[in-house]
Structures are given as structure tokens and as C-alpha cells.
Amino acid sequence: MTAAVRPAATVLLLRDGEAGLEVHLLRRTRGMPFAGGMTAYPGGGVDPRDGDTDVAWTGPSPAEWAVALGCDERVARELVCAAVRETFEEAGVLLAGEPGGDVVPDVSGDEWETQRQALLSRELSLAELLAARGLALRADLLRPFAHWITPPAEPRRYDTRFFAAALPVGQEARDVSGEADEASWLTPEAALAEMRAGTRPMLPPTIHTLGQLAPFADVAAALAGSPPEPLHPIMPELVRTPEGRFAELPDGTRIGLVVPLPS
């Protein structure tokens, strides 16, 4: 029986470093039921409450996001909210600000941490957090980047939209997620080199999107280069050959599967 597909969002959080464009990566703990031991971006499933509640919103409307993401307006709202919520939950970075104003500059205090934990436990919704602080979600800081669907053979399946966003001025990504045992800023090339050496296992969507990031010199170029048209979903086929296991993309590209070594 094929597993149900769950909608999800993940965010390529970017900054300009000394060596060029850098992306924030988390290594998921080995005990996680999905992608344990793998390096990935902050992300997770949608919260259906986000489709029911009006959220103060700056930037492209849910209707505009629906066109870009290839879904209906309710799902688009849930996906954008999930991108913002998961980035705060897993990296301590909040893409929100006062309506018509700048992004909130610091979200590292004790009160913020209490609310972050309440989001994690789902005691608090993103809409409730923003409303309590008089903030608007900054949809204008996100760019659509990719769309991947887990193959039918997998026991856990996700329909995931990938977003790109710049680290807001004044905020710092922090290692706050209980789902990760390492958080790093790396250039795409450095992360891929570690993957090829077998020291940083990744799932095919992470490998592929890092390869898409690699040509960009800085954050501005990466955001400007995000796909301007609706995203096309990619659902790889898992194949096994004498050389190993691969994820084969619709265009014939094969991405080798690198799994965590036994501990």
C-alpha cells in the first residue's frame, strides 16, 4: 500500500560569507523517523490551522503563491506559513516584521524562546504568535525554488516545496532544533564535497538543490535566479545498479544515494 503524501515546506536560508554564498544546513539526529543522520535544510509539514486563519501578510498574496507553487490558495497559504514557522522552530530565524516596517531584528530572548517551544509543541499557531506581537509574515522575503515529491516506494512521503530566503539583518541562525545534532553554514561546493567524500550524507533533493545554488556568487544572485515561472514537480525513481543505488530524475540525471555510516 502506497503511503499518503504529506505537504511540506523547507527553506534554503542564505547569507554572504567570506568564501561566497553560504547556506544553513542541519544534520538530523539518527533517531529521527525520516532522514535520520542526513544533512538537510530547516523544514517540516504544514499546519492545517494556517489555512483557516487570516495572518497579517506582507508580499505576494496566497493567490499569487498558489500560481508559483502549483497548488490551490489554501495549500499555498499553509506552505508559506510552514516555511516561516519551520525556519523559526529549527534555526531561530523569524521572517516577520511590523506591518509596513523592517524585519524584526532579534528573536533570541527568553520570551521568544518560550513561544518557539510552544510552536514546536503546536500549543501555539504561527498566526497566534504573529498576532500577539503585532507582526506580519514577510512573504516577500521568500522565493520559490524547487518542488520534490517522495517516490511511491518510500514508507514516508512528502510533497515538498523548497523556498530560498536571505538571513535577515540583525538575526542569527542558531542551533536550537532538538531534531538536529549539528548546524552549519557552508558554501554549496563545500557541502557537496563532504557529501562526495561520504562524510555528509544527504537525500537527493538536498544534493540537487545545492548543485542549483552553486553557480550563484551571492545571496542577491541566488534570489534573483529563483525560478520565475511555476515550479515543476520532480519525483525521482529509485534504481539499483551494480554501481549502487540511485535516484533517477525525469530528465535521466542520476544522483547516488549516500547513507549514514553505522555508528
mmCIF file of C-alpha atoms in Angstrom:
data_model
loop_
_atom_site.group_PDB
_atom_site.id
_atom_site.type_symbol
_atom_site.label_atom_id
_atom_site.label_comp_id
_atom_site.label_asym_id
_atom_site.label_seq_id
_atom_site.Cartn_x
_atom_site.Cartn_y
_atom_site.Cartn_z
ATOM 1 C CA MET A 1 0.000 0.000 0.000
ATOM 2 C CA THR A 2 1.404 3.377 -1.046
ATOM 3 C CA ALA A 3 1.912 5.849 1.812
ATOM 4 C CA ALA A 4 -0.091 9.072 1.805
ATOM 5 C CA VAL A 5 1.759 12.157 0.590
ATOM 6 C CA ARG A 6 2.029 14.963 3.148
ATOM 7 C CA PRO A 7 2.530 18.607 2.059
ATOM 8 C CA ALA A 8 5.684 20.177 3.488
ATOM 9 C CA ALA A 9 7.958 23.201 3.126
ATOM 10 C CA THR A 10 11.708 23.606 3.501
ATOM 11 C CA VAL A 11 13.874 26.726 3.354
ATOM 12 C CA LEU A 12 17.306 27.338 1.882
ATOM 13 C CA LEU A 13 18.410 30.049 4.334
ATOM 14 C CA LEU A 14 21.233 32.019 2.697
ATOM 15 C CA ARG A 15 23.923 34.502 3.687
ATOM 16 C CA ASP A 16 27.044 36.033 2.130
ATOM 17 C CA GLY A 17 30.188 34.619 3.765
ATOM 18 C CA GLU A 18 33.894 35.187 3.274
ATOM 19 C CA ALA A 19 34.073 32.316 0.787
ATOM 20 C CA GLY A 20 30.909 33.395 -1.050
ATOM 21 C CA LEU A 21 27.311 32.257 -0.855
ATOM 22 C CA GLU A 22 26.599 30.078 2.201
ATOM 23 C CA VAL A 23 23.540 28.006 3.120
ATOM 24 C CA HIS A 24 22.359 26.933 6.567
ATOM 25 C CA LEU A 25 22.348 23.134 6.945
ATOM 26 C CA LEU A 26 21.171 20.873 9.760
ATOM 27 C CA ARG A 27 22.267 17.299 10.390
ATOM 28 C CA ARG A 28 19.214 15.417 11.582
ATOM 29 C CA THR A 29 19.662 13.178 14.613
ATOM 30 C CA ARG A 30 19.978 9.487 13.833
ATOM 31 C CA GLY A 31 16.846 8.653 15.808
ATOM 32 C CA MET A 32 14.564 10.682 13.538
ATOM 33 C CA PRO A 33 11.957 8.530 11.754
ATOM 34 C CA PHE A 34 12.645 10.332 8.448
ATOM 35 C CA ALA A 35 16.139 11.070 7.082
ATOM 36 C CA GLY A 36 17.922 10.307 10.361
ATOM 37 C CA GLY A 37 21.615 11.176 10.141
ATOM 38 C CA MET A 38 21.097 13.123 6.917
ATOM 39 C CA THR A 39 22.019 16.758 6.313
ATOM 40 C CA ALA A 40 19.037 18.866 5.250
ATOM 41 C CA TYR A 41 17.531 22.357 5.380
ATOM 42 C CA PRO A 42 15.096 23.586 8.042
ATOM 43 C CA GLY A 43 11.628 22.378 7.162
ATOM 44 C CA GLY A 44 8.587 20.319 8.045
ATOM 45 C CA GLY A 45 4.934 19.618 7.424
ATOM 46 C CA VAL A 46 2.147 22.156 7.137
ATOM 47 C CA ASP A 47 -0.199 23.082 9.998
ATOM 48 C CA PRO A 48 -3.801 22.972 8.714
ATOM 49 C CA ARG A 49 -4.676 25.786 11.141
ATOM 50 C CA ASP A 50 -2.692 28.130 8.898
ATOM 51 C CA GLY A 51 -5.264 27.627 6.145
ATOM 52 C CA ASP A 52 -8.146 28.570 8.422
ATOM 53 C CA THR A 53 -6.792 31.765 9.956
ATOM 54 C CA ASP A 54 -6.083 35.152 8.439
ATOM 55 C CA VAL A 55 -2.434 36.062 9.003
ATOM 56 C CA ALA A 56 -1.088 39.612 8.676
ATOM 57 C CA TRP A 57 0.794 39.319 5.414
ATOM 58 C CA THR A 58 3.383 41.392 3.513
ATOM 59 C CA GLY A 59 4.332 40.457 -0.037
ATOM 60 C CA PRO A 60 2.811 38.232 -2.728
ATOM 61 C CA SER A 61 -0.682 37.083 -1.769
ATOM 62 C CA PRO A 62 -1.623 33.435 -1.194
ATOM 63 C CA ALA A 63 -3.337 33.549 -4.594
ATOM 64 C CA GLU A 64 -0.075 34.612 -6.242
ATOM 65 C CA TRP A 65 1.841 31.938 -4.326
ATOM 66 C CA ALA A 66 -0.706 29.361 -5.493
ATOM 67 C CA VAL A 67 0.285 30.067 -9.093
ATOM 68 C CA ALA A 68 4.010 29.888 -8.340
ATOM 69 C CA LEU A 69 3.725 26.711 -6.254
ATOM 70 C CA GLY A 70 1.206 24.917 -8.452
ATOM 71 C CA CYS A 71 -1.477 24.381 -5.810
ATOM 72 C CA ASP A 72 -4.708 25.912 -4.540
ATOM 73 C CA GLU A 73 -4.777 29.083 -2.456
ATOM 74 C CA ARG A 74 -5.361 27.374 0.885
ATOM 75 C CA VAL A 75 -2.418 25.000 0.427
ATOM 76 C CA ALA A 76 -0.257 27.911 -0.727
ATOM 77 C CA ARG A 77 -1.049 29.790 2.490
ATOM 78 C CA GLU A 78 -0.223 26.684 4.549
ATOM 79 C CA LEU A 79 3.080 26.160 2.696
ATOM 80 C CA VAL A 80 4.288 29.756 3.087
ATOM 81 C CA CYS A 81 3.325 29.734 6.766
ATOM 82 C CA ALA A 82 5.118 26.397 7.199
ATOM 83 C CA ALA A 83 8.267 27.837 5.627
ATOM 84 C CA VAL A 84 8.258 30.765 8.065
ATOM 85 C CA ARG A 85 7.315 28.661 11.093
ATOM 86 C CA GLU A 86 9.836 25.881 10.468
ATOM 87 C CA THR A 87 12.670 28.365 9.910
ATOM 88 C CA PHE A 88 11.914 29.880 13.316
ATOM 89 C CA GLU A 89 11.475 26.495 15.010
ATOM 90 C CA GLU A 90 14.625 24.889 13.601
ATOM 91 C CA ALA A 91 17.001 27.817 13.043
ATOM 92 C CA GLY A 92 15.717 30.549 15.384
ATOM 93 C CA VAL A 93 15.171 32.922 12.436
ATOM 94 C CA LEU A 94 11.791 34.648 12.001
ATOM 95 C CA LEU A 95 10.750 36.078 8.633
ATOM 96 C CA ALA A 96 8.296 38.613 10.056
ATOM 97 C CA GLY A 97 8.130 42.287 10.930
ATOM 98 C CA GLU A 98 5.832 45.165 11.801
ATOM 99 C CA PRO A 99 3.318 45.839 9.019
ATOM 100 C CA GLY A 100 4.985 48.226 6.600
ATOM 101 C CA GLY A 101 8.226 48.103 8.625
ATOM 102 C CA ASP A 102 11.502 46.240 8.795
ATOM 103 C CA VAL A 103 12.065 42.616 9.744
ATOM 104 C CA VAL A 104 12.148 42.061 13.498
ATOM 105 C CA PRO A 105 15.879 42.391 14.341
ATOM 106 C CA ASP A 106 16.284 39.990 17.260
ATOM 107 C CA VAL A 107 14.309 36.902 18.278
ATOM 108 C CA SER A 108 16.744 35.358 20.733
ATOM 109 C CA GLY A 109 15.329 36.395 24.139
ATOM 110 C CA ASP A 110 13.625 34.196 26.744
ATOM 111 C CA GLU A 111 10.097 35.235 25.726
ATOM 112 C CA TRP A 112 10.840 34.398 22.112
ATOM 113 C CA GLU A 113 12.254 31.038 23.162
ATOM 114 C CA THR A 114 9.099 30.234 25.134
ATOM 115 C CA GLN A 115 6.998 30.980 22.073
ATOM 116 C CA ARG A 116 9.309 28.962 19.809
ATOM 117 C CA GLN A 117 8.875 25.969 22.090
ATOM 118 C CA ALA A 118 5.088 26.474 22.041
ATOM 119 C CA LEU A 119 5.190 26.420 18.237
ATOM 120 C CA LEU A 120 7.164 23.170 18.340
ATOM 121 C CA SER A 121 4.579 21.547 20.591
ATOM 122 C CA ARG A 122 1.738 23.038 18.489
ATOM 123 C CA GLU A 123 0.324 24.724 21.596
ATOM 124 C CA LEU A 124 0.686 27.967 19.630
ATOM 125 C CA SER A 125 -0.002 28.574 15.950
ATOM 126 C CA LEU A 126 2.066 30.889 13.788
ATOM 127 C CA ALA A 127 -0.945 33.200 13.387
ATOM 128 C CA GLU A 128 -1.340 33.446 17.155
ATOM 129 C CA LEU A 129 2.341 34.267 17.650
ATOM 130 C CA LEU A 130 2.318 36.981 14.990
ATOM 131 C CA ALA A 131 -0.955 38.489 16.204
ATOM 132 C CA ALA A 132 0.235 38.622 19.825
ATOM 133 C CA ARG A 133 3.307 40.592 18.768
ATOM 134 C CA GLY A 134 1.639 42.768 16.140
ATOM 135 C CA LEU A 135 3.774 41.294 13.356
ATOM 136 C CA ALA A 136 3.151 40.433 9.726
ATOM 137 C CA LEU A 137 4.507 37.421 7.895
ATOM 138 C CA ARG A 138 7.094 38.587 5.325
ATOM 139 C CA ALA A 139 6.173 36.524 2.274
ATOM 140 C CA ASP A 140 8.197 38.982 0.195
ATOM 141 C CA LEU A 141 11.418 37.569 1.708
ATOM 142 C CA LEU A 142 10.765 34.089 0.289
ATOM 143 C CA ARG A 143 11.371 32.864 -3.250
ATOM 144 C CA PRO A 144 10.018 29.623 -4.745
ATOM 145 C CA PHE A 145 12.985 27.378 -5.541
ATOM 146 C CA ALA A 146 12.045 23.729 -6.166
ATOM 147 C CA HIS A 147 9.306 21.108 -5.804
ATOM 148 C CA TRP A 148 10.069 17.478 -4.930
ATOM 149 C CA ILE A 149 7.760 14.534 -4.252
ATOM 150 C CA THR A 150 8.976 11.414 -2.435
ATOM 151 C CA PRO A 151 8.763 8.258 -4.623
ATOM 152 C CA PRO A 152 5.821 5.883 -4.010
ATOM 153 C CA ALA A 153 8.103 3.088 -2.732
ATOM 154 C CA GLU A 154 9.127 5.078 0.351
ATOM 155 C CA PRO A 155 7.296 4.454 3.665
ATOM 156 C CA ARG A 156 7.121 8.209 4.410
ATOM 157 C CA ARG A 157 6.208 10.502 1.550
ATOM 158 C CA TYR A 158 6.271 14.298 1.313
ATOM 159 C CA ASP A 159 5.158 16.784 -1.334
ATOM 160 C CA THR A 160 7.730 19.463 -0.551
ATOM 161 C CA ARG A 161 8.121 22.996 -1.849
ATOM 162 C CA PHE A 162 11.610 24.432 -1.406
ATOM 163 C CA PHE A 163 11.934 28.166 -0.725
ATOM 164 C CA ALA A 164 15.010 30.414 -0.692
ATOM 165 C CA ALA A 165 15.412 33.310 1.763
ATOM 166 C CA ALA A 166 18.175 35.624 2.929
ATOM 167 C CA LEU A 167 19.153 35.672 6.610
ATOM 168 C CA PRO A 168 17.541 38.901 7.909
ATOM 169 C CA VAL A 169 19.866 41.664 9.080
ATOM 170 C CA GLY A 170 20.281 41.528 12.861
ATOM 171 C CA GLN A 171 19.204 37.919 13.252
ATOM 172 C CA GLU A 172 21.465 34.897 13.701
ATOM 173 C CA ALA A 173 20.695 31.304 12.815
ATOM 174 C CA ARG A 174 21.069 29.238 15.974
ATOM 175 C CA ASP A 175 21.396 25.543 16.708
ATOM 176 C CA VAL A 176 18.054 25.324 18.521
ATOM 177 C CA SER A 177 16.380 22.310 16.972
ATOM 178 C CA GLY A 178 16.074 19.159 19.032
ATOM 179 C CA GLU A 179 15.801 17.334 15.697
ATOM 180 C CA ALA A 180 19.407 18.115 14.713
ATOM 181 C CA ASP A 181 22.789 17.405 16.282
ATOM 182 C CA GLU A 182 24.740 19.871 14.113
ATOM 183 C CA ALA A 183 24.044 23.199 12.415
ATOM 184 C CA SER A 184 26.491 24.659 9.881
ATOM 185 C CA TRP A 185 26.908 27.483 7.383
ATOM 186 C CA LEU A 186 28.631 26.024 4.307
ATOM 187 C CA THR A 187 29.135 27.001 0.706
ATOM 188 C CA PRO A 188 27.235 24.671 -1.621
ATOM 189 C CA GLU A 189 30.546 23.417 -3.029
ATOM 190 C CA ALA A 190 31.932 22.577 0.431
ATOM 191 C CA ALA A 191 28.757 20.735 1.437
ATOM 192 C CA LEU A 192 28.750 18.740 -1.801
ATOM 193 C CA ALA A 193 32.454 17.906 -1.406
ATOM 194 C CA GLU A 194 31.743 16.448 2.036
ATOM 195 C CA MET A 195 28.813 14.507 0.590
ATOM 196 C CA ARG A 196 31.007 13.025 -2.150
ATOM 197 C CA ALA A 197 33.621 12.087 0.464
ATOM 198 C CA GLY A 198 30.932 10.176 2.354
ATOM 199 C CA THR A 199 31.103 12.339 5.477
ATOM 200 C CA ARG A 200 27.867 14.303 4.960
ATOM 201 C CA PRO A 201 25.026 12.037 3.788
ATOM 202 C CA MET A 202 22.125 13.817 2.075
ATOM 203 C CA LEU A 203 18.902 12.952 0.326
ATOM 204 C CA PRO A 204 18.754 13.567 -3.448
ATOM 205 C CA PRO A 205 16.679 16.793 -3.220
ATOM 206 C CA THR A 206 19.325 18.368 -0.972
ATOM 207 C CA ILE A 207 22.134 17.301 -3.301
ATOM 208 C CA HIS A 208 20.311 18.602 -6.363
ATOM 209 C CA THR A 209 19.309 21.964 -4.866
ATOM 210 C CA LEU A 210 22.853 22.551 -3.563
ATOM 211 C CA GLY A 211 24.023 21.991 -7.118
ATOM 212 C CA GLN A 212 21.494 24.580 -8.300
ATOM 213 C CA LEU A 213 22.826 27.072 -5.719
ATOM 214 C CA ALA A 214 26.498 26.509 -6.533
ATOM 215 C CA PRO A 215 26.721 28.815 -9.606
ATOM 216 C CA PHE A 216 25.450 31.874 -7.702
ATOM 217 C CA ALA A 217 28.094 34.256 -6.377
ATOM 218 C CA ASP A 218 25.998 35.778 -3.608
ATOM 219 C CA VAL A 219 22.575 35.915 -1.988
ATOM 220 C CA ALA A 220 21.228 38.591 -4.323
ATOM 221 C CA ALA A 221 22.091 36.489 -7.366
ATOM 222 C CA ALA A 222 20.549 33.358 -5.845
ATOM 223 C CA LEU A 223 17.272 35.112 -5.028
ATOM 224 C CA ALA A 224 17.148 36.789 -8.431
ATOM 225 C CA GLY A 225 17.829 33.424 -10.063
ATOM 226 C CA SER A 226 14.984 31.578 -8.341
ATOM 227 C CA PRO A 227 12.555 30.181 -10.917
ATOM 228 C CA PRO A 228 10.252 32.970 -12.176
ATOM 229 C CA GLU A 229 7.665 30.500 -13.503
ATOM 230 C CA PRO A 230 5.522 27.927 -11.683
ATOM 231 C CA LEU A 231 7.597 25.123 -10.198
ATOM 232 C CA HIS A 232 7.616 21.742 -11.913
ATOM 233 C CA PRO A 233 7.441 18.791 -9.504
ATOM 234 C CA ILE A 234 10.258 16.260 -9.504
ATOM 235 C CA MET A 235 9.516 12.713 -8.366
ATOM 236 C CA PRO A 236 12.644 10.565 -8.749
ATOM 237 C CA GLU A 237 12.618 6.829 -9.376
ATOM 238 C CA LEU A 238 14.839 4.734 -7.119
ATOM 239 C CA VAL A 239 17.041 2.371 -9.140
ATOM 240 C CA ARG A 240 19.687 -0.173 -8.166
ATOM 241 C CA THR A 241 22.671 -0.946 -10.395
ATOM 242 C CA PRO A 242 25.950 -2.832 -9.881
ATOM 243 C CA GLU A 243 27.474 0.586 -9.077
ATOM 244 C CA GLY A 244 24.989 1.285 -6.253
ATOM 245 C CA ARG A 245 21.586 2.841 -5.588
ATOM 246 C CA PHE A 246 20.484 5.991 -7.378
ATOM 247 C CA ALA A 247 17.610 8.419 -7.586
ATOM 248 C CA GLU A 248 16.846 8.861 -11.276
ATOM 249 C CA LEU A 249 15.202 12.165 -12.238
ATOM 250 C CA PRO A 250 12.703 12.561 -15.093
ATOM 251 C CA ASP A 251 15.450 14.044 -17.300
ATOM 252 C CA GLY A 252 17.639 10.955 -16.812
ATOM 253 C CA THR A 253 20.005 12.511 -14.258
ATOM 254 C CA ARG A 254 21.112 10.004 -11.621
ATOM 255 C CA ILE A 255 22.008 11.042 -8.069
ATOM 256 C CA GLY A 256 23.880 8.491 -5.971
ATOM 257 C CA LEU A 257 22.404 7.698 -2.552
ATOM 258 C CA VAL A 258 24.842 8.389 0.296
ATOM 259 C CA VAL A 259 23.576 6.980 3.593
ATOM 260 C CA PRO A 260 24.951 7.494 7.109
ATOM 261 C CA LEU A 261 27.682 5.081 8.197
ATOM 262 C CA PRO A 262 26.870 2.786 11.129
ATOM 263 C CA SER A 263 27.591 4.480 14.440
#
